[in-house]
Coordinates of N, CA and C in Angstrom, one line a residue:
X158 N 0.8 -1.2 0.0 CA 0.0 0.0 0.0 C 0.9 1.3 0.0
X159 N 1.9 1.2 0.8 CA 2.8 2.4 0.9 C 3.4 2.7 -0.5
X160 N 3.9 1.6 -1.1 CA 4.5 1.9 -2.4 C 3.5 2.4 -3.5
X161 N 2.3 1.9 -3.4 CA 1.3 2.3 -4.3 C 1.0 3.8 -4.2
X162 N 1.0 4.3 -3.0 CA 0.7 5.7 -2.8 C 1.9 6.7 -3.0
X163 N 3.1 6.1 -3.1 CA 4.2 7.0 -3.2 C 4.2 7.9 -4.4
X164 N 3.9 7.4 -5.6 CA 3.9 8.4 -6.7 C 2.9 9.5 -6.6
X165 N 1.7 9.1 -6.0 CA 0.7 10.1 -5.7 C 1.2 11.2 -4.8
X166 N 1.9 10.8 -3.7 CA 2.3 11.7 -2.7 C 3.4 12.6 -3.3
X167 N 4.2 12.1 -4.2 CA 5.3 12.9 -4.8 C 4.6 14.0 -5.7
X168 N 3.6 13.5 -6.5 CA 2.9 14.5 -7.4 C 2.3 15.6 -6.5
X169 N 1.6 15.2 -5.4 CA 1.0 16.1 -4.6 C 2.0 17.1 -4.0
X170 N 3.1 16.6 -3.6 CA 4.1 17.5 -3.0 C 4.6 18.5 -4.0
X171 N 4.8 18.1 -5.2 CA 5.3 19.0 -6.3 C 4.2 20.1 -6.5
X172 N 3.0 19.6 -6.6 CA 1.9 20.6 -6.9 C 1.7 21.6 -5.8
X173 N 1.9 21.2 -4.6 CA 1.7 22.1 -3.5 C 2.9 23.0 -3.3
X174 N 4.1 22.4 -3.4 CA 5.3 23.2 -3.1 C 5.7 24.1 -4.3
X175 N 5.5 23.5 -5.5 CA 5.9 24.3 -6.7 C 7.4 24.5 -6.7
X176 N 7.8 25.6 -7.4 CA 9.2 26.0 -7.4 C 9.3 27.4 -7.0
X177 N 10.1 27.7 -6.0 CA 10.3 29.0 -5.5 C 9.0 29.7 -5.1
X178 N 8.8 31.0 -5.6 CA 7.7 31.8 -5.2 C 6.4 31.3 -5.8
X179 N 6.4 30.4 -6.8 CA 5.2 29.9 -7.5 C 4.3 29.2 -6.5
X180 N 4.8 28.7 -5.4 CA 4.0 28.0 -4.4 C 3.1 29.1 -3.6
X181 N 3.5 30.3 -3.7 CA 2.8 31.4 -3.0 C 2.2 32.3 -4.1
X182 N 1.0 32.1 -4.5 CA 0.5 32.8 -5.7 C 0.4 34.3 -5.6
X183 N 0.2 34.8 -4.4 CA 0.2 36.2 -4.1 C 1.3 36.6 -3.3
X184 N 1.8 37.8 -3.3 CA 2.8 38.3 -2.4 C 2.2 38.1 -0.9
X185 N 3.1 37.9 0.0 CA 2.7 37.7 1.4 C 2.1 39.1 1.9
X186 N 1.1 39.0 2.7 CA 0.4 40.2 3.2 C 1.4 41.1 3.9
X187 N 2.4 40.4 4.6 CA 3.4 41.2 5.4 C 4.3 42.0 4.4
X188 N 4.6 41.4 3.2 CA 5.4 42.1 2.2 C 4.7 43.3 1.7
X189 N 3.4 43.1 1.3 CA 2.6 44.2 0.8 C 2.5 45.3 1.8
X190 N 2.3 44.9 3.0 CA 2.2 46.0 4.1 C 3.5 46.8 4.3
X191 N 4.6 46.1 4.3 CA 5.9 46.7 4.4 C 6.1 47.8 3.3
X192 N 5.8 47.3 2.1 CA 6.0 48.2 1.0 C 5.1 49.4 1.0
X193 N 3.8 49.1 1.2 CA 2.8 50.2 1.2 C 3.1 51.2 2.3
X194 N 3.5 50.7 3.5 CA 3.8 51.7 4.5 C 5.0 52.6 4.2
X195 N 6.0 52.1 3.5 CA 7.1 52.9 3.1 C 6.7 53.9 2.1
X196 N 5.9 53.5 1.1 CA 5.4 54.4 0.0 C 4.5 55.4 0.6
X197 N 3.7 55.1 1.5 CA 2.7 56.0 2.1 C 3.4 57.0 3.0
X198 N 4.6 56.7 3.5 CA 5.3 57.7 4.3 C 6.3 58.5 3.4
X199 N 6.2 58.2 2.1 CA 7.1 59.0 1.1 C 8.5 58.5 1.1
X200 N 8.8 57.3 1.7 CA 10.1 56.8 1.8 C 10.4 55.9 0.5
X201 N 10.4 56.5 -0.6 CA 10.4 55.8 -1.9 C 11.8 55.2 -2.1
X202 N 12.9 55.8 -1.7 CA 14.2 55.2 -1.9 C 14.3 53.9 -1.1
X203 N 13.7 53.9 0.1 CA 13.7 52.6 0.8 C 12.8 51.6 0.2
X204 N 11.7 52.1 -0.4 CA 10.8 51.1 -1.0 C 11.4 50.5 -2.2
X205 N 12.2 51.3 -3.0 CA 12.9 50.7 -4.2 C 13.9 49.7 -3.7
X206 N 14.6 50.0 -2.6 CA 15.7 49.1 -2.1 C 15.0 47.8 -1.7
X207 N 13.9 47.9 -1.0 CA 13.2 46.7 -0.6 C 12.8 45.8 -1.8
X208 N 12.3 46.5 -2.8 CA 11.9 45.7 -4.0 C 13.1 45.1 -4.7
X209 N 14.2 45.8 -4.7 CA 15.4 45.2 -5.3 C 16.0 44.0 -4.5
X210 N 15.7 44.0 -3.2 CA 16.2 42.9 -2.4 C 15.5 41.6 -2.6
X211 N 14.3 41.7 -3.1 CA 13.5 40.4 -3.5 C 12.6 40.8 -4.7
X212 N 13.2 40.9 -5.8 CA 12.5 41.3 -7.0 C 11.2 40.5 -7.4
X213 N 11.3 39.2 -7.1 CA 10.1 38.4 -7.5 C 8.9 38.7 -6.6
X214 N 9.2 39.1 -5.3 CA 8.1 39.3 -4.4 C 7.5 40.7 -4.5
X215 N 8.3 41.6 -5.0 CA 7.9 43.0 -5.1 C 7.8 43.5 -6.5
X216 N 7.7 42.6 -7.5 CA 7.8 43.1 -8.9 C 6.6 44.0 -9.2
X217 N 5.4 43.7 -8.7 CA 4.3 44.6 -9.0 C 4.4 46.0 -8.5
X218 N 5.0 46.1 -7.3 CA 5.2 47.4 -6.7 C 6.3 48.2 -7.5
X219 N 7.4 47.5 -7.8 CA 8.5 48.1 -8.5 C 8.0 48.6 -9.9
X220 N 7.2 47.8 -10.6 CA 6.7 48.2 -11.9 C 5.8 49.4 -11.7
X221 N 5.0 49.4 -10.7 CA 4.0 50.5 -10.5 C 4.8 51.9 -10.3
X222 N 5.8 51.8 -9.5 CA 6.6 53.0 -9.3 C 7.3 53.5 -10.5
X223 N 7.8 52.5 -11.3 CA 8.4 52.9 -12.6 C 7.4 53.5 -13.5
X224 N 6.2 53.0 -13.6 CA 5.2 53.5 -14.5 C 4.9 54.9 -14.2
X225 N 4.8 55.3 -12.9 CA 4.5 56.7 -12.6 C 5.8 57.5 -12.3
X226 N 6.9 57.0 -12.8 CA 8.2 57.7 -12.8 C 8.5 58.3 -11.4
X227 N 8.2 57.5 -10.4 CA 8.5 58.0 -9.0 C 10.0 57.9 -8.8
X228 N 10.6 59.0 -8.3 CA 12.1 59.0 -8.1 C 12.4 58.2 -6.8
X229 N 13.6 57.8 -6.6 CA 14.8 58.1 -7.4 C 15.0 57.2 -8.6
X230 N 14.3 56.1 -8.8 CA 14.6 55.2 -9.9 C 13.7 55.5 -11.1
X231 N 12.6 56.1 -10.9 CA 11.7 56.4 -12.0 C 12.1 57.6 -12.8
X232 N 13.1 57.5 -13.6 CA 13.7 58.6 -14.3 C 13.4 58.5 -15.8
X233 N 12.5 57.6 -16.2 CA 12.2 57.5 -17.6 C 11.2 58.5 -18.1
X234 N 11.2 58.7 -19.4 CA 10.1 59.5 -20.1 C 8.8 58.7 -20.0
X235 N 7.7 59.3 -20.4 CA 6.4 58.7 -20.3 C 6.4 57.3 -21.1
X236 N 6.8 57.4 -22.3 CA 6.8 56.2 -23.2 C 7.7 55.1 -22.6
X237 N 8.9 55.5 -22.2 CA 9.9 54.5 -21.7 C 9.3 53.9 -20.4
X238 N 8.7 54.8 -19.5 CA 8.2 54.3 -18.2 C 7.1 53.2 -18.4
X239 N 6.3 53.4 -19.4 CA 5.2 52.4 -19.7 C 5.8 51.1 -20.1
X240 N 6.8 51.2 -21.0 CA 7.4 49.9 -21.5 C 8.2 49.2 -20.5
X241 N 9.0 50.0 -19.8 CA 9.9 49.4 -18.7 C 9.1 48.8 -17.6
X242 N 8.0 49.4 -17.2 CA 7.1 48.9 -16.2 C 6.5 47.5 -16.6
X243 N 6.1 47.5 -17.9 CA 5.5 46.3 -18.4 C 6.6 45.2 -18.5
X244 N 7.8 45.6 -18.9 CA 8.9 44.6 -19.0 C 9.2 44.0 -17.7
X245 N 9.3 44.8 -16.7 CA 9.6 44.3 -15.3 C 8.5 43.4 -14.8
X246 N 7.3 43.9 -14.9 CA 6.2 43.0 -14.3 C 6.1 41.7 -15.1
X247 N 6.2 41.8 -16.4 CA 6.1 40.5 -17.2 C 7.2 39.6 -16.9
X248 N 8.4 40.1 -16.5 CA 9.5 39.2 -16.3 C 9.2 38.2 -15.1
X249 N 8.4 38.7 -14.2 CA 8.1 37.9 -13.0 C 6.6 37.4 -12.9
X250 N 6.0 37.4 -14.1 CA 4.6 37.0 -14.0 C 4.3 35.6 -13.7
X251 N 5.3 34.7 -13.9 CA 5.1 33.3 -13.5 C 5.1 33.0 -12.0
X252 N 5.8 33.9 -11.3 CA 6.0 33.6 -9.9 C 5.2 34.6 -9.0
X253 N 4.7 35.7 -9.6 CA 4.0 36.7 -8.8 C 2.8 37.1 -9.6
X254 N 1.6 36.6 -9.2 CA 0.4 36.8 -9.9 C -0.1 38.3 -9.9
X255 N 0.3 39.1 -8.9 CA 0.0 40.5 -9.0 C 0.9 41.2 -10.1
X256 N 2.1 40.7 -10.2 CA 2.9 41.2 -11.3 C 2.3 40.8 -12.6
X257 N 1.8 39.6 -12.7 CA 1.1 39.2 -13.9 C 0.0 40.1 -14.3
X258 N -0.8 40.4 -13.3 CA -2.0 41.4 -13.6 C -1.5 42.7 -14.1
X259 N -0.4 43.2 -13.4 CA 0.2 44.5 -13.9 C 0.7 44.3 -15.3
X260 N 1.4 43.2 -15.6 CA 1.9 42.9 -16.9 C 0.8 43.0 -17.9
X261 N -0.3 42.3 -17.7 CA -1.3 42.2 -18.7 C -2.0 43.6 -18.9
X262 N -2.3 44.3 -17.8 CA -2.9 45.5 -17.9 C -2.1 46.6 -18.7
X263 N -0.8 46.6 -18.4 CA 0.1 47.5 -19.1 C 0.3 47.1 -20.5
X264 N 0.4 45.8 -20.8 CA 0.5 45.3 -22.2 C -0.7 45.8 -23.0
X265 N -1.9 45.8 -22.3 CA -3.1 46.2 -23.0 C -3.0 47.7 -23.4
X266 N -2.4 48.5 -22.5 CA -2.2 49.9 -22.9 C -1.2 50.1 -24.0
X267 N -0.2 49.3 -24.0 CA 0.8 49.4 -25.1 C 0.2 48.9 -26.4
X268 N -0.5 47.9 -26.4 CA -1.1 47.4 -27.7 C -2.1 48.4 -28.2
X269 N -2.8 49.1 -27.3 CA -3.8 50.1 -27.7 C -3.2 51.3 -28.3
X270 N -2.0 51.7 -27.7 CA -1.5 53.0 -28.1 C -0.2 53.0 -28.9
X271 N 0.4 51.9 -29.1 CA 1.7 51.9 -29.8 C 1.7 52.4 -31.2
X272 N 0.5 52.3 -31.9 CA 0.4 52.9 -33.2 C -0.1 54.3 -33.2
X273 N -0.4 54.9 -32.1 CA -0.9 56.2 -32.0 C 0.0 57.2 -31.2
X274 N 0.8 56.6 -30.3 CA 1.6 57.4 -29.5 C 3.1 57.1 -29.8
X275 N 3.8 58.0 -30.5 CA 5.1 57.8 -30.9 C 6.1 57.5 -29.7
X276 N 5.7 58.1 -28.5 CA 6.6 57.9 -27.3 C 6.7 56.4 -27.0
X277 N 5.6 55.7 -27.1 CA 5.6 54.3 -26.8 C 6.3 53.5 -27.9
X278 N 6.0 53.9 -29.1 CA 6.6 53.2 -30.3 C 8.1 53.3 -30.2
X279 N 8.6 54.4 -29.8 CA 10.1 54.6 -29.8 C 10.7 53.8 -28.7
X280 N 10.0 53.5 -27.6 CA 10.5 52.8 -26.5 C 10.5 51.3 -26.6
X281 N 9.7 50.8 -27.6 CA 9.5 49.4 -27.8 C 10.7 48.6 -28.3
X282 N 11.5 49.1 -29.3 CA 12.6 48.3 -29.8 C 13.5 47.8 -28.7
X283 N 13.8 46.5 -28.7 CA 14.7 45.9 -27.8 C 14.0 45.5 -26.5
X284 N 12.7 45.9 -26.3 CA 12.1 45.5 -25.0 C 11.7 44.0 -25.0
X285 N 11.9 43.4 -23.9 CA 11.6 42.0 -23.8 C 10.2 41.8 -23.2
X286 N 9.2 41.8 -24.1 CA 7.8 41.6 -23.7 C 7.2 40.4 -24.3
X287 N 6.3 39.7 -23.6 CA 5.7 38.5 -24.2 C 4.8 38.9 -25.5
X288 N 4.8 38.1 -26.4 CA 4.1 38.3 -27.7 C 2.7 37.8 -27.5
X289 N 1.8 38.6 -27.1 CA 0.4 38.3 -26.8 C -0.5 39.2 -27.6
X290 N -1.7 38.6 -28.0 CA -2.7 39.4 -28.7 C -3.5 40.1 -27.7
X291 N -4.3 41.1 -28.1 CA -5.2 41.8 -27.2 C -6.2 40.8 -26.5
X292 N -6.7 39.9 -27.2 CA -7.6 38.9 -26.6 C -6.9 38.0 -25.6
X293 N -5.7 37.6 -25.8 CA -4.9 36.8 -24.9 C -4.6 37.6 -23.6
X294 N -4.3 38.9 -23.8 CA -4.1 39.7 -22.6 C -5.4 39.9 -21.8
X295 N -6.5 40.1 -22.5 CA -7.8 40.3 -21.8 C -8.2 39.0 -21.1
X296 N -8.0 37.9 -21.7 CA -8.3 36.6 -21.1 C -7.4 36.3 -19.9
X297 N -6.1 36.7 -20.0 CA -5.2 36.5 -18.9 C -5.6 37.3 -17.7
X298 N -6.0 38.5 -17.9 CA -6.4 39.4 -16.8 C -7.7 38.9 -16.2
X299 N -8.6 38.5 -17.0 CA -9.9 37.9 -16.5 C -9.6 36.7 -15.6
X300 N -8.8 35.8 -16.0 CA -8.5 34.6 -15.3 C -7.9 34.9 -13.9
X301 N -7.0 36.0 -13.9 CA -6.4 36.4 -12.6 C -7.5 37.0 -11.7
X302 N -8.4 37.8 -12.3 CA -9.5 38.4 -11.5 C -10.3 37.3 -10.8
X303 N -10.6 36.2 -11.6 CA -11.4 35.1 -11.0 C -10.7 34.4 -9.9
X304 N -9.3 34.4 -9.9 CA -8.5 33.8 -8.9 C -8.4 34.7 -7.6
X305 N -8.9 36.0 -7.8 CA -8.9 36.9 -6.6 C -7.6 37.7 -6.5
X306 N -6.8 37.8 -7.6 CA -5.6 38.6 -7.6 C -6.0 40.1 -7.5
X307 N -5.5 40.8 -6.5 CA -6.0 42.1 -6.1 C -6.0 43.1 -7.3
X308 N -4.9 43.2 -8.0 CA -4.8 44.1 -9.1 C -5.8 43.8 -10.2
X309 N -5.9 42.5 -10.5 CA -6.9 42.1 -11.6 C -8.3 42.4 -11.1
X310 N -8.6 42.1 -9.9 CA -9.9 42.5 -9.4 C -10.2 44.0 -9.5
X311 N -9.2 44.8 -9.2 CA -9.3 46.2 -9.3 C -9.5 46.7 -10.7
X312 N -8.7 46.2 -11.6 CA -8.8 46.6 -13.0 C -10.1 46.2 -13.6
X313 N -10.6 45.0 -13.2 CA -11.9 44.5 -13.8 C -13.1 45.1 -13.2
X314 N -13.0 45.8 -12.0 CA -14.2 46.2 -11.3 C -14.1 47.7 -10.8
X315 N -13.5 48.5 -11.6 CA -13.3 49.9 -11.2 C -14.6 50.6 -11.1
X316 N -15.7 50.1 -11.8 CA -17.0 50.8 -11.7 C -17.9 50.2 -10.7
X317 N -17.4 49.2 -10.0 CA -18.3 48.5 -9.0 C -17.8 48.9 -7.6
X318 N -18.6 49.8 -7.0 CA -18.2 50.3 -5.7 C -18.1 49.2 -4.6
X319 N -19.1 48.3 -4.6 CA -19.1 47.2 -3.6 C -17.9 46.3 -3.7
X320 N -17.4 46.0 -4.9 CA -16.3 45.2 -5.1 C -15.0 45.9 -4.6
X321 N -14.9 47.2 -4.9 CA -13.8 48.0 -4.4 C -13.8 48.1 -2.9
X322 N -14.9 48.3 -2.3 CA -15.0 48.3 -0.9 C -14.6 47.0 -0.2
X323 N -15.0 45.9 -0.8 CA -14.5 44.6 -0.3 C -13.1 44.4 -0.4
X324 N -12.5 44.9 -1.5 CA -11.0 44.8 -1.7 C -10.3 45.6 -0.7
X325 N -10.7 46.8 -0.4 CA -10.1 47.6 0.7 C -10.3 46.9 2.0
X326 N -11.4 46.4 2.3 CA -11.7 45.8 3.6 C -10.9 44.5 3.8
X327 N -10.8 43.7 2.8 CA -10.1 42.4 2.9 C -8.6 42.4 2.7
X328 N -8.2 43.3 1.8 CA -6.7 43.3 1.4 C -6.3 44.8 1.3
X329 N -6.3 45.5 2.4 CA -6.1 47.0 2.3 C -4.6 47.3 1.9
X330 N -3.7 46.4 2.2 CA -2.3 46.8 1.8 C -1.8 46.2 0.5
X331 N -2.7 45.4 -0.1 CA -2.3 45.0 -1.5 C -2.3 46.2 -2.4
X332 N -1.6 46.1 -3.5 CA -1.6 47.2 -4.5 C -3.0 47.5 -5.0
X333 N -3.8 46.4 -5.3 CA -5.1 46.6 -5.7 C -6.0 47.3 -4.7
X334 N -5.8 46.9 -3.4 CA -6.5 47.5 -2.3 C -6.2 49.0 -2.1
X335 N -4.9 49.3 -2.3 CA -4.5 50.7 -2.2 C -5.1 51.5 -3.3
X336 N -5.1 51.0 -4.5 CA -5.6 51.8 -5.6 C -7.2 51.9 -5.5
X337 N -7.8 50.9 -5.0 CA -9.2 50.9 -4.7 C -9.6 52.0 -3.7
X338 N -8.8 52.1 -2.6 CA -9.0 53.1 -1.6 C -8.9 54.5 -2.2
X339 N -7.9 54.7 -3.0 CA -7.8 56.0 -3.7 C -8.9 56.4 -4.6
X340 N -9.4 55.4 -5.3 CA -10.5 55.6 -6.3 C -11.8 55.9 -5.5
X341 N -12.0 55.2 -4.4 CA -13.2 55.4 -3.6 C -13.2 56.8 -2.9
X342 N -12.0 57.2 -2.4 CA -11.9 58.5 -1.8 C -12.2 59.6 -2.8
X343 N -11.7 59.4 -4.0 CA -11.9 60.4 -5.1 C -13.3 60.5 -5.5
X344 N -14.0 59.4 -5.6 CA -15.4 59.4 -5.9 C -16.3 60.1 -4.9
X345 N -15.9 59.9 -3.6 CA -16.7 60.6 -2.5 C -16.4 62.1 -2.6
X346 N -15.2 62.4 -3.0 CA -14.8 63.9 -3.1 C -15.6 64.5 -4.3
X347 N -15.7 63.8 -5.4 CA -16.4 64.3 -6.5 C -17.9 64.4 -6.3
X348 N -18.4 63.6 -5.4 CA -19.8 63.6 -5.1 C -20.1 64.6 -4.0
X349 N -19.1 65.4 -3.6 CA -19.3 66.4 -2.6 C -19.6 65.8 -1.2
X350 N -19.2 64.5 -1.1 CA -19.4 63.9 0.2 C -18.1 63.9 0.9
X351 N -17.9 65.0 1.7 CA -16.5 65.2 2.3 C -16.5 64.7 3.8
X352 N -17.1 63.6 4.0 CA -17.2 63.1 5.4 C -16.0 62.3 5.8
X353 N -16.2 61.6 6.9 CA -15.1 60.9 7.5 C -14.7 59.7 6.6
X354 N -15.7 59.1 5.9 CA -15.4 57.9 5.1 C -14.5 58.3 4.0
X355 N -14.6 59.4 3.4 CA -13.7 59.9 2.3 C -12.3 60.0 2.8
X356 N -12.1 60.6 4.0 CA -10.8 60.8 4.6 C -10.2 59.5 5.0
X357 N -11.0 58.6 5.5 CA -10.5 57.2 5.9 C -9.9 56.5 4.7
X358 N -10.6 56.5 3.6 CA -10.1 55.9 2.4 C -8.8 56.5 1.9
X359 N -8.8 57.9 1.9 CA -7.6 58.6 1.4 C -6.4 58.4 2.3
X360 N -6.6 58.3 3.6 CA -5.5 58.1 4.5 C -4.9 56.7 4.4
X361 N -5.6 55.8 3.8 CA -5.0 54.4 3.6 C -3.9 54.4 2.5
X362 N -4.0 55.3 1.6 CA -3.0 55.2 0.4 C -2.5 56.6 -0.1
X363 N -2.1 57.5 0.8 CA -1.7 58.8 0.4 C -0.5 58.9 -0.5
X364 N 0.4 57.9 -0.3 CA 1.7 57.9 -1.0 C 1.7 56.9 -2.2
X365 N 0.7 56.1 -2.3 CA 0.6 55.1 -3.3 C -0.4 55.6 -4.4
X366 N -1.6 56.0 -4.1 CA -2.5 56.4 -5.0 C -2.5 58.0 -5.2
X367 N -2.3 58.4 -6.4 CA -2.3 59.9 -6.6 C -3.7 60.5 -6.3
X368 N -4.7 59.6 -6.5 CA -6.1 60.1 -6.2 C -6.2 60.3 -4.7
X369 N -5.7 59.4 -3.9 CA -5.8 59.6 -2.4 C -5.0 60.8 -2.0
X370 N -3.8 60.9 -2.6 CA -3.0 62.1 -2.2 C -3.7 63.4 -2.6
X371 N -4.3 63.4 -3.8 CA -5.0 64.6 -4.2 C -6.2 65.0 -3.3
X372 N -6.9 64.0 -2.9 CA -8.0 64.3 -2.0 C -7.5 64.9 -0.7
X373 N -6.5 64.4 -0.1 CA -5.9 64.9 1.2 C -5.4 66.3 1.0
X374 N -4.7 66.5 -0.2 CA -4.1 67.9 -0.4 C -5.2 68.9 -0.6

């Protein structure tokens, strides 16, 4: 009996443990919290250093800062920033599903604008990006949303207040949760609802979400 079950146990062990970070489909909550706290305190140099210390675990955060040209590392032009952010996130998409969501979303932007925005077209030569069609990118992002990956949930449900509220409540320090908090704060501001709820959302992500920072300022 023991010999009969051995192959099954080996397969089970491989499927559970995986290789490296692939066994942990999302970044650890503690990792997201550490990075979010540094960013929200404006300690971006330390945040970049943290991301560089474990690139596979913080790839989504690093790509996000690059995309928005946050100093000291984010020194690219607009077109270069878009392509470099996608390149970095896509490099780690197999081991970090948040990075995969960022990869697919940014690829969608590149595919949509590369023939219309010369800044993106000029930055593309030499970039190491996956060769995916718009439909493949869309399907990839949808699959990640169905798995509960915070960024994919955010990208797919930006018009759904209840989903965003749930994301903030359940995963406030994830990048998706931080962006959801900023978007909710901004919507309350635009609706002239300047109560405590708006401030509470904004205070969750003042250094991550430009919307949250704008509401507070």
